[in-house]
PDB file of C-alpha atoms in Angstrom:
ATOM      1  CA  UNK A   1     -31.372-132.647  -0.335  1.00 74.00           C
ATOM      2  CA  UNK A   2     -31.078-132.839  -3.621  1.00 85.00           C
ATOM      3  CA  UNK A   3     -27.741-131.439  -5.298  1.00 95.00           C
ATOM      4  CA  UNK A   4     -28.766-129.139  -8.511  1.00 97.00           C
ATOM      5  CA  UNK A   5     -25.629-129.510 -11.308  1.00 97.00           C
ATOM      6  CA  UNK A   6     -25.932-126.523 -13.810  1.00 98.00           C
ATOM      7  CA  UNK A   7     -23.636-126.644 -16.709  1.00 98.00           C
ATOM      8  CA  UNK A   8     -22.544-124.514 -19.539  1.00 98.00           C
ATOM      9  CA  UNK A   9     -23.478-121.605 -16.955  1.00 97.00           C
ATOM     10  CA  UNK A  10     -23.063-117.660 -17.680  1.00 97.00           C
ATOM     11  CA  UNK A  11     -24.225-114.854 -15.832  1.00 96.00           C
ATOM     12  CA  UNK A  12     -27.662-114.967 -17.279  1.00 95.00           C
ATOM     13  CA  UNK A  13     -27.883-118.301 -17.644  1.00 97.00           C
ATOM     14  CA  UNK A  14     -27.289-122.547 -17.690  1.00 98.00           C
ATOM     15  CA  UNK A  15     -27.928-124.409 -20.993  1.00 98.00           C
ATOM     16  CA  UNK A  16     -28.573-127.637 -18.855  1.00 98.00           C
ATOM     17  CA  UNK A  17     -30.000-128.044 -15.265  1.00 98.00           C
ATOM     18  CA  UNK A  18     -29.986-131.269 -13.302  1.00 97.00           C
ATOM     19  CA  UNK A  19     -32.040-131.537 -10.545  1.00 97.00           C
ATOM     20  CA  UNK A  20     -32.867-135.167  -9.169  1.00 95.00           C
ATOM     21  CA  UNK A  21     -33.816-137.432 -12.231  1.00 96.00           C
ATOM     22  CA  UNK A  22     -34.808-134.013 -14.149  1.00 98.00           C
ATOM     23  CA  UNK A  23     -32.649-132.463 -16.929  1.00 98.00           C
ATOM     24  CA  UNK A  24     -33.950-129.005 -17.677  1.00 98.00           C
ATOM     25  CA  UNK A  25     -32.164-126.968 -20.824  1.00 98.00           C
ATOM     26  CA  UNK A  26     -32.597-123.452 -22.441  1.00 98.00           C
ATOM     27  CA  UNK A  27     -34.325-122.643 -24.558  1.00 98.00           C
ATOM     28  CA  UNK A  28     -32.449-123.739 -28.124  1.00 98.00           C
ATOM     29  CA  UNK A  29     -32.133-121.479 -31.380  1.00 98.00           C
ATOM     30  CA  UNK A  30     -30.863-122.075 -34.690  1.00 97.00           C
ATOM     31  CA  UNK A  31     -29.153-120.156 -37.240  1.00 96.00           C
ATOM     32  CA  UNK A  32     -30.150-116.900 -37.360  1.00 96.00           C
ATOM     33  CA  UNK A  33     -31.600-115.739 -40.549  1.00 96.00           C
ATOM     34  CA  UNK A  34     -32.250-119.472 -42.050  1.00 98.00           C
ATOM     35  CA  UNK A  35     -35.324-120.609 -42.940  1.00 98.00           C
ATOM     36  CA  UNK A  36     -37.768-122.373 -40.135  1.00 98.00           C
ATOM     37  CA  UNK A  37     -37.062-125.758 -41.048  1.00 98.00           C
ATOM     38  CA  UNK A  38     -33.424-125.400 -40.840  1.00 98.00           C
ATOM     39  CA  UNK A  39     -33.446-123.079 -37.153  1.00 98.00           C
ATOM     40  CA  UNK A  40     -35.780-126.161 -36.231  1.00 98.00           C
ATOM     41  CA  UNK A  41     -33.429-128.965 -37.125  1.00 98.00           C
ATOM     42  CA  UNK A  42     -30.434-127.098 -35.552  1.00 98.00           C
ATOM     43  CA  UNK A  43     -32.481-126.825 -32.253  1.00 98.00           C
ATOM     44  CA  UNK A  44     -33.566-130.516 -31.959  1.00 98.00           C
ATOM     45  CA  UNK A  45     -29.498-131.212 -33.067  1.00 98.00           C
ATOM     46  CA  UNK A  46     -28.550-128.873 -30.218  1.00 98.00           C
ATOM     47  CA  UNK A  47     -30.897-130.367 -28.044  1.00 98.00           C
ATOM     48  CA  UNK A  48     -29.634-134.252 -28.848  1.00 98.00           C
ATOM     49  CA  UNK A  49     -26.021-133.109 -28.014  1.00 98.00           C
ATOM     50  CA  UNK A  50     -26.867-131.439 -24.799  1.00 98.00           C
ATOM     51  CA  UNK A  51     -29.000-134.379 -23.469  1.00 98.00           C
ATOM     52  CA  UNK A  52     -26.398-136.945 -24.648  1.00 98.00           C
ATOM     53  CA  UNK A  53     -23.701-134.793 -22.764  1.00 97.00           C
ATOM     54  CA  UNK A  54     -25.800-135.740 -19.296  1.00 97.00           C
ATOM     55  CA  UNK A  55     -26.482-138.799 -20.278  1.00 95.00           C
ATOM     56  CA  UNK A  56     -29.846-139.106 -21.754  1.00 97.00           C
ATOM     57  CA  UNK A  57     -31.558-138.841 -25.112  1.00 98.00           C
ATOM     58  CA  UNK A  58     -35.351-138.063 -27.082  1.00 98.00           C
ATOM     59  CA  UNK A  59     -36.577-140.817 -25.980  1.00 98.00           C
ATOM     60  CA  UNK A  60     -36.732-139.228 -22.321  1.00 98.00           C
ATOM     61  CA  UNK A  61     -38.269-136.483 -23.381  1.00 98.00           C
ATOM     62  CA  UNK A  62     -41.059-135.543 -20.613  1.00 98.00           C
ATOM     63  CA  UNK A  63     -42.207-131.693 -22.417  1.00 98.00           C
ATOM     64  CA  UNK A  64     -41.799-129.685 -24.863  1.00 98.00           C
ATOM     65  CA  UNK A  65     -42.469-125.673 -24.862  1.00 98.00           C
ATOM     66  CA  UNK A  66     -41.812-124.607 -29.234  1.00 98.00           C
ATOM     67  CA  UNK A  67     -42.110-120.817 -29.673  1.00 98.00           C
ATOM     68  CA  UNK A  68     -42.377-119.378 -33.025  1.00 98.00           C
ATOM     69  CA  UNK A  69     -42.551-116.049 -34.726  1.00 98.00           C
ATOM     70  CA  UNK A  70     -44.862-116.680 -36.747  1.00 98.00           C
ATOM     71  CA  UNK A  71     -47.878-119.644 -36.135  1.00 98.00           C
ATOM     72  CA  UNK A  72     -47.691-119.782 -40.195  1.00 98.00           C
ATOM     73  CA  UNK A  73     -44.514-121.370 -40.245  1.00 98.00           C
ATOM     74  CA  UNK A  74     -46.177-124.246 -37.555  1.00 98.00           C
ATOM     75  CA  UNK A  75     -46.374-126.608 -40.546  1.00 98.00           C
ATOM     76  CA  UNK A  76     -42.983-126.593 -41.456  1.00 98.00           C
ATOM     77  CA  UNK A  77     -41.590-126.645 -38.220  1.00 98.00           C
ATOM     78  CA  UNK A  78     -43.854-129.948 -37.453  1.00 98.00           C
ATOM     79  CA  UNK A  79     -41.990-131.898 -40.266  1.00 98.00           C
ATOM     80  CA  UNK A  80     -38.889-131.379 -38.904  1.00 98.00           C
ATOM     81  CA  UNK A  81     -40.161-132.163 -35.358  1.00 98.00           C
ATOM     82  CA  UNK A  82     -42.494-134.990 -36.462  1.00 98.00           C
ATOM     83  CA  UNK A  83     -39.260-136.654 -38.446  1.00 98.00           C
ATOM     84  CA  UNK A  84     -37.251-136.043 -35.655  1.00 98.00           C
ATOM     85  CA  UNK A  85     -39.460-137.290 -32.358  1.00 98.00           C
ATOM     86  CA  UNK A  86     -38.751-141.576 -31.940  1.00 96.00           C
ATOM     87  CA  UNK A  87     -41.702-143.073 -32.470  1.00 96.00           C
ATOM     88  CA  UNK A  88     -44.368-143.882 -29.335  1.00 97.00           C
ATOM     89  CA  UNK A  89     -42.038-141.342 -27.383  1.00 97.00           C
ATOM     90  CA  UNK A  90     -43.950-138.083 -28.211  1.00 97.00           C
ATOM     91  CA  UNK A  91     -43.428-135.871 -25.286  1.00 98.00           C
ATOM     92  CA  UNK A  92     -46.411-133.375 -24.080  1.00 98.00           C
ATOM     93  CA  UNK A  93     -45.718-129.994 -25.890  1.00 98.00           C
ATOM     94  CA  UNK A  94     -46.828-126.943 -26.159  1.00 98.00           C
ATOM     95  CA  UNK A  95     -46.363-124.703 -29.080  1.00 98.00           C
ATOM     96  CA  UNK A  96     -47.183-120.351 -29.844  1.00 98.00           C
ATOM     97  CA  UNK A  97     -46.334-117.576 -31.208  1.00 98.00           C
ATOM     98  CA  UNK A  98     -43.839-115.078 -29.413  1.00 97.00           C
ATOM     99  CA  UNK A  99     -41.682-112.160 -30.243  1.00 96.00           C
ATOM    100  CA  UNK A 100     -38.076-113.949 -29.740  1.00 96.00           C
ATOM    101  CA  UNK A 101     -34.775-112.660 -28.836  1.00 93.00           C
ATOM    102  CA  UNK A 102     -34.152-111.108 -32.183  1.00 94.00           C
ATOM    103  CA  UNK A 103     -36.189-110.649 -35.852  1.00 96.00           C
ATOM    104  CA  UNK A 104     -33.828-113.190 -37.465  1.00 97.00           C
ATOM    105  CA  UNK A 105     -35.004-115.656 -34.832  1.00 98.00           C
ATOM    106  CA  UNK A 106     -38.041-118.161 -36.573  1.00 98.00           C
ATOM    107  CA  UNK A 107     -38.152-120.648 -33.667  1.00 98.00           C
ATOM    108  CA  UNK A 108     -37.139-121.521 -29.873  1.00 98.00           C
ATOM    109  CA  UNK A 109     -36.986-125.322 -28.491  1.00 98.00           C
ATOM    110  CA  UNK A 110     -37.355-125.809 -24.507  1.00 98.00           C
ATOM    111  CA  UNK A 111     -36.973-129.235 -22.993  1.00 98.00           C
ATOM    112  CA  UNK A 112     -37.474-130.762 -19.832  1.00 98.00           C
ATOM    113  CA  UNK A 113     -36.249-134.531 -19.777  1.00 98.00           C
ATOM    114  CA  UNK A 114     -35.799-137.703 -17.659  1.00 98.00           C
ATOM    115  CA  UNK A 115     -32.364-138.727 -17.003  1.00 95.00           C
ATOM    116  CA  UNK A 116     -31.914-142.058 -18.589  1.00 87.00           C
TER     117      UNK A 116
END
């Protein structure tokens, strides 16, 4: 079988999941209250420090779930991402509008990545 290592683990939840050559994480937010572009670029930071801390990177990338409050802030969000994402390692991704944890909230980053 193979072992499942969760880390950074509360009672609700793990920021990372390992299972086989699969690195899950939580969903990431950014400074609440800030505008889009900056909760964005705090979410891909937090995501580059988590996968670095099980040993992978965006390059590995496999998807991509983006939630945001509000689809008219999809344009701003994309610069950050498209600046951000290596180039000819664009994972698949998905990306909507949803209510999110609280109003200050502008954006949510999921990942699911390959171990490297």
């Amino acid at each position: 079988m193979t072992e499942i290592k969760r880390h950074h683990t509360n009672t609700r939840m793990s920021q990372i999941v390992e299972h086989g050559d699969v690195i899950y994480l939580a969903g990431q937010v950014g400074t609440a209250g800030a505008d889009v572009a900056t909760q964005t670029q705090d979410c891909l930071d937090k995501v580059d420090t988590l996968l670095a801390e099980v040993g992978s990177d965006k390059t590995r990338i496999l998807q991509s779930t983006i939630w945001l409050a509000d689809m008219a802030d999809f344009a701003a969000m994309n610069a950050v991402w498209d600046a951000w994402v290596p180039e000819g390692n664009a994972p698949a991704r998905a990306c909507g509008e949803s209510k999110l944890a609280t109003p200050e909230y502008l954006v949510e980053v999921l990942v699911i990545a390959a171990k490297a």
